[in-house]
Amino acid sequence: MRRTDGSGDAKVVVFGTHEGRTSPETRPQAHAAILRWMSELLDVAAAMTPEIVRLRRNFHRFPELSYVEHATSRTIREYLEGLGLTVHQGDSTGMWADLDTPGTTKRVAFRADMDALAMDEVETPNKSGFTSENEGAAHCCGHDAHMAMLLAAARLLATDQAPRSHNVRFVFQHAEERAPGGAIDLIEQGCLEGVDEIYGMHVIPPLPAGRFSLRAGAFMAAADELKILVRGKGGHAAYPHLLQDPVVAASQIVMALQTLVSRRTSPLESLVVSIATIRGGTGTTNVIPDEVELKGTVRTLDAELHARAPDWIREVVTHTASAAGCRAEIGYVRGYPVLVNDADATERGKRAVRELFGETGFVPRSEPWMGGEDFARYAERRPACFAFLGVGNEAKGIVAPNHATNFDVDEEALWRGTAWFLKLADLA
């Protein structure tokens, strides 16, 4: 945000310096000035809605899968360079750019993810004309909105249309949807060097449009991938006594795994074991196959449970398969750790919402979510806060959850995400 000092020369207003200190006599005037700045900040962010929508729809039309976000990466790089920012990019499609602020050493980072899901979407009335043009890829998790909101914030900050007190790093990360995730790549390339805090956001249709959800502590679950290959001895379905039936063994394994949730885990803790794929046989009704494949995920909000779960699963799967005369091969891939929000960073995140939108800016209850997020990698290394922004709107028919084929967002709420980033760039 620019102002003049009477000489006609414009300068950046930077709050938190000696210029912002007030005496008791001038505090009412200072408070009124701050309220005016807040109103202007909201107006500036809201005025970016057409640009946010344009960016989001362009990303939505041309989604790209994890690790191959080449066109997306070029678009972001060109946008940032067009703002006069120097882009840092290694051998991945992810990148970051810095915006320095005179007179401060603190640097806050804002992160947006770039990749789409490996799925096809269906056109809805709200998405008419800009559904995915890349078969087998769709932005059905909202990463298109994340990029658009952060690029809009970068534009407003880089062109001094919004005040800032800190140095800012804009992080655009590839491959959030595919473990081990792109955060590791960017961290190894140095994206956290010199960063004091990092903030991220995810759009969530189950929450009402424009409302925020955030809390300190465990906020999103650790998420691991599980693959089990049950091997037996197949043959004619009329003679099961001569076989070792992997279908029966696999079925028993699916059920036995649930005892880890109901009997090995405290009711006060959380563990979710979900088998999402069962594959076996050729479709013939009278042939029992030699093997059956199971695939799924393991999720928890507890770091200790996260450490113990693989051994529990191997024990249950191995013995259950053996009891059915089969054997099992287990592939367990560590995914993302528990995402733990730092208490101080989260308080600043809440303060930003409160000062922008008041208490009505929050959902009534902010609960942990069992989805996984590799933003957790950053949170393991720096004070971090991850928030959810509601984008659901029943009146517009925008109610489908993330990863649904008819997923959508209420675009009129996205400027609030941009405003949140702007406020955090200026929050003492």
Tab-separated table of C-alpha atoms in Angstrom:
chain	number	residue	atom	x	y	z
A	1	MET	CA	0.000	0.000	0.000
A	2	ARG	CA	1.488	3.378	-0.904
A	3	ARG	CA	1.040	6.782	0.678
A	4	THR	CA	2.766	10.140	0.432
A	5	ASP	CA	4.614	11.981	3.182
A	6	GLY	CA	3.668	15.406	1.891
A	7	SER	CA	6.532	15.651	-0.533
A	8	GLY	CA	4.593	13.830	-3.194
A	9	ASP	CA	6.968	10.858	-3.063
A	10	ALA	CA	5.202	7.553	-2.638
A	11	LYS	CA	6.547	5.005	-0.193
A	12	VAL	CA	5.569	1.625	1.167
A	13	VAL	CA	3.779	1.749	4.489
A	14	VAL	CA	5.392	-0.847	6.731
A	15	PHE	CA	3.631	-1.446	10.022
A	16	GLY	CA	5.456	-2.567	13.156
A	17	THR	CA	8.276	-0.008	12.842
A	18	HIS	CA	8.821	3.064	14.986
A	19	GLU	CA	6.404	4.906	12.714
A	20	GLY	CA	3.592	2.731	14.027
A	21	ARG	CA	4.165	3.553	17.721
A	22	THR	CA	1.611	5.814	19.302
A	23	SER	CA	1.162	7.781	22.511
A	24	PRO	CA	-1.971	7.380	24.664
A	25	GLU	CA	-3.264	10.632	23.199
A	26	THR	CA	-2.979	9.436	19.614
A	27	ARG	CA	-4.132	5.849	20.078
A	28	PRO	CA	-7.799	6.491	19.150
A	29	GLN	CA	-6.686	8.087	15.909
A	30	ALA	CA	-4.248	5.235	15.311
A	31	HIS	CA	-6.993	2.678	15.923
A	32	ALA	CA	-9.241	4.437	13.445
A	33	ALA	CA	-6.406	4.479	10.930
A	34	ILE	CA	-5.863	0.758	11.380
A	35	LEU	CA	-9.552	0.113	10.798
A	36	ARG	CA	-9.346	2.126	7.589
A	37	TRP	CA	-6.314	0.108	6.500
A	38	MET	CA	-8.188	-3.114	7.276
A	39	SER	CA	-11.168	-1.983	5.229
A	40	GLU	CA	-8.878	-1.058	2.361
A	41	LEU	CA	-7.106	-4.419	2.602
A	42	LEU	CA	-10.404	-6.262	2.313
A	43	ASP	CA	-11.445	-4.064	-0.598
A	44	VAL	CA	-8.145	-4.653	-2.388
A	45	ALA	CA	-8.360	-8.423	-1.909
A	46	ALA	CA	-12.013	-8.585	-2.959
A	47	ALA	CA	-11.233	-6.529	-6.058
A	48	MET	CA	-8.839	-9.300	-7.125
A	49	THR	CA	-11.744	-11.742	-7.527
A	50	PRO	CA	-11.828	-11.513	-11.354
A	51	GLU	CA	-8.089	-12.222	-11.515
A	52	ILE	CA	-8.342	-15.067	-9.005
A	53	VAL	CA	-11.206	-16.613	-10.986
A	54	ARG	CA	-9.326	-16.205	-14.272
A	55	LEU	CA	-6.236	-17.910	-12.873
A	56	ARG	CA	-8.213	-20.665	-11.197
A	57	ARG	CA	-10.198	-21.508	-14.320
A	58	ASN	CA	-7.086	-21.582	-16.477
A	59	PHE	CA	-5.384	-23.998	-14.090
A	60	HIS	CA	-8.606	-26.000	-13.910
A	61	ARG	CA	-8.824	-26.446	-17.674
A	62	PHE	CA	-5.269	-27.733	-17.962
A	63	PRO	CA	-4.567	-29.908	-14.918
A	64	GLU	CA	-1.362	-31.898	-14.638
A	65	LEU	CA	-0.487	-34.885	-12.488
A	66	SER	CA	2.131	-35.093	-9.753
A	67	TYR	CA	5.740	-34.569	-10.842
A	68	VAL	CA	4.765	-33.603	-14.413
A	69	GLU	CA	3.217	-30.166	-13.805
A	70	HIS	CA	5.333	-28.628	-16.579
A	71	ALA	CA	2.832	-26.206	-18.151
A	72	THR	CA	1.512	-25.250	-14.725
A	73	SER	CA	5.059	-24.565	-13.585
A	74	ARG	CA	5.762	-22.357	-16.610
A	75	THR	CA	2.587	-20.361	-16.026
A	76	ILE	CA	3.474	-19.704	-12.392
A	77	ARG	CA	7.089	-18.875	-13.149
A	78	GLU	CA	6.130	-16.385	-15.865
A	79	TYR	CA	3.557	-14.778	-13.576
A	80	LEU	CA	6.054	-14.330	-10.736
A	81	GLU	CA	8.787	-13.062	-13.026
A	82	GLY	CA	6.279	-10.630	-14.496
A	83	LEU	CA	5.986	-9.158	-10.995
A	84	GLY	CA	9.739	-8.593	-10.928
A	85	LEU	CA	10.409	-11.495	-8.564
A	86	THR	CA	13.391	-13.812	-8.885
A	87	VAL	CA	12.254	-17.421	-9.068
A	88	HIS	CA	14.289	-20.206	-7.473
A	89	GLN	CA	13.759	-23.576	-9.116
A	90	GLY	CA	15.763	-26.773	-8.952
A	91	ASP	CA	15.266	-29.903	-11.008
A	92	SER	CA	11.581	-30.248	-10.073
A	93	THR	CA	8.501	-28.407	-11.269
A	94	GLY	CA	8.113	-26.708	-7.880
A	95	MET	CA	9.607	-23.295	-7.131
A	96	TRP	CA	9.687	-20.335	-4.793
A	97	ALA	CA	10.168	-16.585	-5.046
A	98	ASP	CA	11.140	-14.004	-2.428
A	99	LEU	CA	9.781	-10.524	-1.806
A	100	ASP	CA	12.038	-8.562	0.535
A	101	THR	CA	10.915	-5.792	2.873
A	102	PRO	CA	13.395	-3.135	4.035
A	103	GLY	CA	14.094	-2.967	7.756
A	104	THR	CA	13.137	-6.504	8.759
A	105	THR	CA	14.871	-9.859	9.027
A	106	LYS	CA	11.810	-12.035	9.598
A	107	ARG	CA	10.626	-14.091	6.644
A	108	VAL	CA	7.236	-15.783	6.395
A	109	ALA	CA	6.526	-18.344	3.695
A	110	PHE	CA	3.205	-19.099	2.033
A	111	ARG	CA	2.741	-22.390	0.206
A	112	ALA	CA	0.326	-23.538	-2.504
A	113	ASP	CA	0.276	-26.963	-4.156
A	114	MET	CA	0.097	-27.410	-7.921
A	115	ASP	CA	-0.809	-30.957	-8.940
A	116	ALA	CA	-4.120	-32.469	-10.009
A	117	LEU	CA	-5.697	-35.838	-9.312
A	118	ALA	CA	-5.511	-38.836	-11.622
A	119	MET	CA	-9.228	-38.923	-12.386
A	120	ASP	CA	-11.860	-37.511	-14.714
A	121	GLU	CA	-14.411	-34.959	-13.598
A	122	VAL	CA	-18.012	-34.382	-14.566
A	123	GLU	CA	-19.269	-31.008	-15.721
A	124	THR	CA	-21.534	-29.160	-13.313
A	125	PRO	CA	-23.573	-25.986	-13.907
A	126	ASN	CA	-20.943	-23.982	-12.039
A	127	LYS	CA	-18.058	-25.463	-14.052
A	128	SER	CA	-19.581	-25.176	-17.498
A	129	GLY	CA	-16.982	-24.147	-20.039
A	130	PHE	CA	-13.803	-24.798	-18.092
A	131	THR	CA	-13.740	-28.481	-17.171
A	132	SER	CA	-10.526	-30.423	-17.627
A	133	GLU	CA	-9.191	-30.704	-21.156
A	134	ASN	CA	-6.543	-33.232	-20.099
A	135	GLU	CA	-7.992	-36.727	-20.010
A	136	GLY	CA	-7.279	-38.610	-16.803
A	137	ALA	CA	-6.402	-35.487	-14.829
A	138	ALA	CA	-8.668	-33.121	-12.908
A	139	HIS	CA	-8.355	-30.447	-10.245
A	140	CYS	CA	-10.893	-32.116	-7.959
A	141	CYS	CA	-9.028	-31.244	-4.774
A	142	GLY	CA	-8.827	-27.480	-5.163
A	143	HIS	CA	-5.144	-26.972	-5.899
A	144	ASP	CA	-6.161	-24.729	-8.795
A	145	ALA	CA	-7.760	-22.402	-6.254
A	146	HIS	CA	-4.709	-22.557	-3.985
A	147	MET	CA	-2.404	-21.399	-6.774
A	148	ALA	CA	-4.784	-18.633	-7.827
A	149	MET	CA	-5.194	-17.252	-4.298
A	150	LEU	CA	-1.453	-17.173	-3.651
A	151	LEU	CA	-0.578	-15.655	-7.028
A	152	ALA	CA	-3.114	-12.910	-6.336
A	153	ALA	CA	-1.481	-12.265	-2.961
A	154	ALA	CA	1.922	-12.141	-4.641
A	155	ARG	CA	0.658	-9.566	-7.133
A	156	LEU	CA	-0.831	-7.309	-4.462
A	157	LEU	CA	2.245	-7.488	-2.243
A	158	ALA	CA	4.792	-7.140	-5.040
A	159	THR	CA	3.024	-4.091	-6.463
A	160	ASP	CA	2.683	-2.475	-3.019
A	161	GLN	CA	-1.100	-2.565	-3.083
A	162	ALA	CA	-1.072	-4.194	0.361
A	163	PRO	CA	1.136	-3.406	3.370
A	164	ARG	CA	3.735	-5.828	4.661
A	165	SER	CA	5.980	-5.994	7.707
A	166	HIS	CA	7.947	-9.111	6.808
A	167	ASN	CA	9.986	-10.591	4.038
A	168	VAL	CA	7.779	-13.023	2.152
A	169	ARG	CA	8.504	-16.272	0.328
A	170	PHE	CA	5.930	-17.656	-2.101
A	171	VAL	CA	6.269	-21.439	-2.383
A	172	PHE	CA	4.550	-23.314	-5.205
A	173	GLN	CA	4.906	-27.016	-4.582
A	174	HIS	CA	4.519	-29.906	-6.973
A	175	ALA	CA	3.273	-33.432	-6.217
A	176	GLU	CA	1.266	-33.062	-3.027
A	177	GLU	CA	-1.075	-35.856	-4.096
A	178	ARG	CA	1.568	-38.530	-4.573
A	179	ALA	CA	3.796	-39.807	-1.781
A	180	PRO	CA	6.536	-39.139	-0.841
A	181	GLY	CA	5.365	-35.708	-2.021
A	182	GLY	CA	7.048	-32.667	-3.479
A	183	ALA	CA	7.697	-30.941	-0.152
A	184	ILE	CA	10.768	-33.122	0.364
A	185	ASP	CA	12.212	-32.001	-2.962
A	186	LEU	CA	11.744	-28.312	-2.221
A	187	ILE	CA	13.112	-28.637	1.312
A	188	GLU	CA	16.221	-30.346	-0.030
A	189	GLN	CA	16.548	-27.549	-2.595
A	190	GLY	CA	16.489	-24.959	0.207
A	191	CYS	CA	12.970	-23.545	0.241
A	192	LEU	CA	12.964	-23.293	4.057
A	193	GLU	CA	16.368	-21.642	4.405
A	194	GLY	CA	15.900	-18.292	6.099
A	195	VAL	CA	12.193	-18.949	6.739
A	196	ASP	CA	10.891	-18.244	10.256
A	197	GLU	CA	7.289	-19.395	9.775
A	198	ILE	CA	5.297	-21.063	7.020
A	199	TYR	CA	1.568	-20.959	6.309
A	200	GLY	CA	-0.658	-22.965	4.008
A	201	MET	CA	-4.324	-23.336	3.210
A	202	HIS	CA	-6.721	-25.853	1.697
A	203	VAL	CA	-10.198	-25.254	0.306
A	204	ILE	CA	-12.891	-27.524	1.763
A	205	PRO	CA	-16.463	-27.694	0.356
A	206	PRO	CA	-18.003	-29.234	3.499
A	207	LEU	CA	-17.302	-25.922	5.251
A	208	PRO	CA	-19.466	-22.890	4.405
A	209	ALA	CA	-17.977	-20.465	1.906
A	210	GLY	CA	-15.608	-17.906	3.371
A	211	ARG	CA	-15.284	-19.481	6.831
A	212	PHE	CA	-11.959	-20.659	8.264
A	213	SER	CA	-11.039	-23.692	10.335
A	214	LEU	CA	-7.697	-23.936	12.116
A	215	ARG	CA	-6.391	-25.217	15.431
A	216	ALA	CA	-3.090	-25.807	17.173
A	217	GLY	CA	-1.715	-29.319	17.548
A	218	ALA	CA	-2.510	-32.330	15.379
A	219	PHE	CA	-4.622	-31.000	12.515
A	220	MET	CA	-4.293	-33.579	9.737
A	221	ALA	CA	-3.478	-37.251	9.911
A	222	ALA	CA	-0.420	-39.229	8.987
A	223	ALA	CA	-1.300	-41.177	5.855
A	224	ASP	CA	0.539	-44.323	4.748
A	225	GLU	CA	-0.108	-46.656	1.831
A	226	LEU	CA	-0.627	-50.379	2.245
A	227	LYS	CA	-0.386	-53.124	-0.375
A	228	ILE	CA	-0.974	-56.793	0.413
A	229	LEU	CA	-0.573	-59.670	-2.009
A	230	VAL	CA	-2.239	-62.847	-0.728
A	231	ARG	CA	-0.864	-65.955	-2.437
A	232	GLY	CA	-2.594	-69.313	-2.325
A	233	LYS	CA	-3.311	-72.205	-4.646
A	234	GLY	CA	-6.135	-71.678	-7.112
A	235	GLY	CA	-8.237	-74.122	-9.026
A	236	HIS	CA	-11.786	-75.280	-9.693
A	237	ALA	CA	-14.398	-73.713	-7.447
A	238	ALA	CA	-16.068	-77.119	-7.020
A	239	TYR	CA	-13.089	-78.466	-5.057
A	240	PRO	CA	-12.084	-75.778	-2.520
A	241	HIS	CA	-10.785	-78.435	-0.096
A	242	LEU	CA	-7.972	-79.150	-2.522
A	243	LEU	CA	-6.978	-75.482	-2.722
A	244	GLN	CA	-5.619	-72.680	-0.564
A	245	ASP	CA	-8.208	-70.003	-1.281
A	246	PRO	CA	-6.684	-66.501	-1.343
A	247	VAL	CA	-10.131	-64.918	-1.717
A	248	VAL	CA	-11.244	-66.232	1.661
A	249	ALA	CA	-7.893	-65.334	3.206
A	250	ALA	CA	-8.044	-61.807	1.785
A	251	SER	CA	-11.592	-61.365	3.079
A	252	GLN	CA	-10.514	-62.437	6.544
A	253	ILE	CA	-7.562	-60.063	6.408
A	254	VAL	CA	-9.833	-57.123	5.587
A	255	MET	CA	-11.949	-57.853	8.642
A	256	ALA	CA	-9.020	-58.712	10.912
A	257	LEU	CA	-7.380	-55.385	10.177
A	258	GLN	CA	-10.378	-53.658	11.740
A	259	THR	CA	-9.529	-55.267	15.084
A	260	LEU	CA	-6.486	-53.000	15.120
A	261	VAL	CA	-8.925	-50.106	15.245
A	262	SER	CA	-11.436	-51.570	17.682
A	263	ARG	CA	-9.202	-53.694	19.946
A	264	ARG	CA	-5.596	-52.497	19.719
A	265	THR	CA	-6.259	-48.748	19.675
A	266	SER	CA	-7.585	-46.754	22.613
A	267	PRO	CA	-11.079	-45.341	22.035
A	268	LEU	CA	-9.551	-41.952	22.872
A	269	GLU	CA	-7.097	-42.218	19.991
A	270	SER	CA	-7.581	-42.526	16.258
A	271	LEU	CA	-6.508	-45.140	13.745
A	272	VAL	CA	-8.173	-45.655	10.378
A	273	VAL	CA	-7.305	-48.673	8.224
A	274	SER	CA	-9.176	-48.590	4.924
A	275	ILE	CA	-8.861	-51.228	2.211
A	276	ALA	CA	-9.953	-49.418	-0.931
A	277	THR	CA	-9.062	-51.959	-3.628
A	278	ILE	CA	-9.586	-55.725	-3.835
A	279	ARG	CA	-8.428	-57.352	-7.045
A	280	GLY	CA	-8.356	-61.043	-7.928
A	281	GLY	CA	-9.516	-63.540	-10.499
A	282	THR	CA	-10.350	-63.107	-14.157
A	283	GLY	CA	-14.107	-62.705	-13.930
A	284	THR	CA	-14.770	-66.407	-14.382
A	285	THR	CA	-17.219	-67.658	-11.768
A	286	ASN	CA	-15.862	-71.173	-11.334
A	287	VAL	CA	-12.125	-70.522	-11.001
A	288	ILE	CA	-10.528	-69.579	-7.690
A	289	PRO	CA	-7.430	-67.456	-8.394
A	290	ASP	CA	-3.905	-68.048	-7.159
A	291	GLU	CA	-3.626	-64.601	-5.639
A	292	VAL	CA	-5.603	-61.569	-4.488
A	293	GLU	CA	-4.290	-58.035	-4.135
A	294	LEU	CA	-5.438	-55.582	-1.477
A	295	LYS	CA	-4.604	-51.880	-1.414
A	296	GLY	CA	-5.482	-49.208	1.096
A	297	THR	CA	-4.345	-46.550	3.519
A	298	VAL	CA	-3.486	-46.277	7.196
A	299	ARG	CA	-4.187	-42.991	8.980
A	300	THR	CA	-3.724	-41.644	12.487
A	301	LEU	CA	-3.388	-38.350	14.339
A	302	ASP	CA	-1.021	-39.887	16.890
A	303	ALA	CA	2.721	-40.048	16.177
A	304	GLU	CA	3.217	-43.058	18.472
A	305	LEU	CA	0.444	-45.005	16.758
A	306	HIS	CA	1.957	-44.029	13.437
A	307	ALA	CA	5.210	-45.663	14.520
A	308	ARG	CA	3.570	-48.875	15.774
A	309	ALA	CA	0.985	-49.443	13.045
A	310	PRO	CA	3.258	-51.175	10.475
A	311	ASP	CA	4.304	-53.901	12.924
A	312	TRP	CA	0.712	-54.476	14.024
A	313	ILE	CA	-0.422	-54.796	10.429
A	314	ARG	CA	2.349	-57.234	9.491
A	315	GLU	CA	1.465	-59.400	12.485
A	316	VAL	CA	-2.267	-59.535	11.728
A	317	VAL	CA	-1.867	-60.034	7.980
A	318	THR	CA	0.816	-62.720	8.230
A	319	HIS	CA	-0.984	-64.850	10.804
A	320	THR	CA	-4.425	-64.478	9.216
A	321	ALA	CA	-3.103	-65.567	5.834
A	322	SER	CA	-1.237	-68.482	7.404
A	323	ALA	CA	-4.347	-69.669	9.236
A	324	ALA	CA	-6.084	-69.923	5.846
A	325	GLY	CA	-3.211	-71.889	4.338
A	326	CYS	CA	-1.921	-68.910	2.360
A	327	ARG	CA	0.974	-66.507	2.625
A	328	ALA	CA	1.028	-62.756	2.320
A	329	GLU	CA	3.510	-60.256	0.956
A	330	ILE	CA	3.170	-56.838	2.538
A	331	GLY	CA	4.245	-53.537	1.068
A	332	TYR	CA	4.041	-50.633	3.500
A	333	VAL	CA	4.933	-47.183	2.208
A	334	ARG	CA	5.383	-44.395	4.703
A	335	GLY	CA	3.422	-41.422	3.480
A	336	TYR	CA	2.988	-38.087	5.179
A	337	PRO	CA	3.519	-37.560	8.911
A	338	VAL	CA	0.958	-36.047	11.258
A	339	LEU	CA	0.495	-32.371	10.430
A	340	VAL	CA	1.008	-30.515	13.707
A	341	ASN	CA	0.187	-26.816	13.780
A	342	ASP	CA	2.523	-24.715	15.923
A	343	ALA	CA	0.708	-22.954	18.776
A	344	ASP	CA	2.170	-19.488	18.168
A	345	ALA	CA	1.865	-19.628	14.377
A	346	THR	CA	-1.710	-20.857	14.705
A	347	GLU	CA	-2.553	-18.032	17.065
A	348	ARG	CA	-1.273	-15.603	14.428
A	349	GLY	CA	-3.343	-17.419	11.828
A	350	LYS	CA	-6.424	-17.044	14.012
A	351	ARG	CA	-5.618	-13.434	14.734
A	352	ALA	CA	-5.440	-12.736	11.007
A	353	VAL	CA	-8.909	-14.223	10.502
A	354	ARG	CA	-10.289	-12.393	13.515
A	355	GLU	CA	-8.929	-8.999	12.488
A	356	LEU	CA	-10.127	-9.446	8.924
A	357	PHE	CA	-13.551	-10.990	9.414
A	358	GLY	CA	-14.326	-11.053	13.130
A	359	GLU	CA	-15.460	-14.130	15.026
A	360	THR	CA	-17.938	-14.964	12.263
A	361	GLY	CA	-14.937	-15.745	10.079
A	362	PHE	CA	-14.518	-19.065	11.874
A	363	VAL	CA	-16.550	-22.253	11.731
A	364	PRO	CA	-18.078	-23.077	15.144
A	365	ARG	CA	-15.723	-26.017	15.753
A	366	SER	CA	-12.299	-26.674	14.293
A	367	GLU	CA	-11.605	-30.394	14.448
A	368	PRO	CA	-8.699	-32.456	13.117
A	369	TRP	CA	-9.145	-34.032	9.697
A	370	MET	CA	-8.108	-37.560	8.784
A	371	GLY	CA	-6.833	-36.607	5.349
A	372	GLY	CA	-3.082	-36.469	4.774
A	373	GLU	CA	-1.081	-33.424	3.656
A	374	ASP	CA	2.628	-33.166	2.960
A	375	PHE	CA	2.597	-29.627	4.340
A	376	ALA	CA	3.411	-31.687	7.438
A	377	ARG	CA	7.002	-31.911	6.144
A	378	TYR	CA	7.388	-28.162	6.516
A	379	ALA	CA	5.696	-28.215	9.921
A	380	GLU	CA	8.272	-30.738	11.163
A	381	ARG	CA	11.025	-28.215	10.442
A	382	ARG	CA	9.555	-24.748	11.005
A	383	PRO	CA	6.739	-23.210	13.055
A	384	ALA	CA	3.751	-23.695	10.775
A	385	CYS	CA	0.029	-23.177	10.499
A	386	PHE	CA	-2.261	-24.906	8.026
A	387	ALA	CA	-5.845	-23.706	7.678
A	388	PHE	CA	-8.994	-24.739	5.873
A	389	LEU	CA	-11.072	-22.255	3.902
A	390	GLY	CA	-14.695	-23.170	3.350
A	391	VAL	CA	-15.863	-23.056	-0.264
A	392	GLY	CA	-19.178	-24.886	0.032
A	393	ASN	CA	-22.472	-23.307	-0.959
A	394	GLU	CA	-25.656	-25.370	-0.850
A	395	ALA	CA	-27.648	-22.704	-2.690
A	396	LYS	CA	-25.282	-23.058	-5.649
A	397	GLY	CA	-25.163	-26.839	-5.400
A	398	ILE	CA	-21.507	-26.799	-4.325
A	399	VAL	CA	-21.488	-29.559	-1.747
A	400	ALA	CA	-19.376	-32.394	-3.194
A	401	PRO	CA	-16.283	-33.240	-1.126
A	402	ASN	CA	-12.691	-33.083	-2.263
A	403	HIS	CA	-11.751	-35.875	-4.702
A	404	ALA	CA	-15.342	-36.276	-5.929
A	405	THR	CA	-15.902	-36.178	-9.696
A	406	ASN	CA	-18.303	-33.230	-9.255
A	407	PHE	CA	-16.077	-31.327	-6.824
A	408	ASP	CA	-16.306	-27.552	-7.132
A	409	VAL	CA	-15.623	-24.378	-5.166
A	410	ASP	CA	-17.571	-21.190	-4.591
A	411	GLU	CA	-15.241	-18.798	-6.382
A	412	GLU	CA	-16.705	-15.803	-4.573
A	413	ALA	CA	-15.020	-17.020	-1.366
A	414	LEU	CA	-11.490	-17.272	-2.739
A	415	TRP	CA	-10.518	-13.634	-2.203
A	416	ARG	CA	-10.741	-14.322	1.518
A	417	GLY	CA	-7.868	-16.760	1.204
A	418	THR	CA	-5.844	-14.076	-0.541
A	419	ALA	CA	-6.733	-11.614	2.224
A	420	TRP	CA	-5.524	-14.102	4.862
A	421	PHE	CA	-2.104	-14.310	3.218
A	422	LEU	CA	-1.951	-10.528	2.929
A	423	LYS	CA	-2.760	-10.051	6.596
A	424	LEU	CA	-0.139	-12.583	7.679
A	425	ALA	CA	2.476	-10.699	5.661
A	426	ASP	CA	1.784	-7.655	7.819
A	427	LEU	CA	0.935	-9.184	11.208
A	428	ALA	CA	3.378	-8.341	13.994
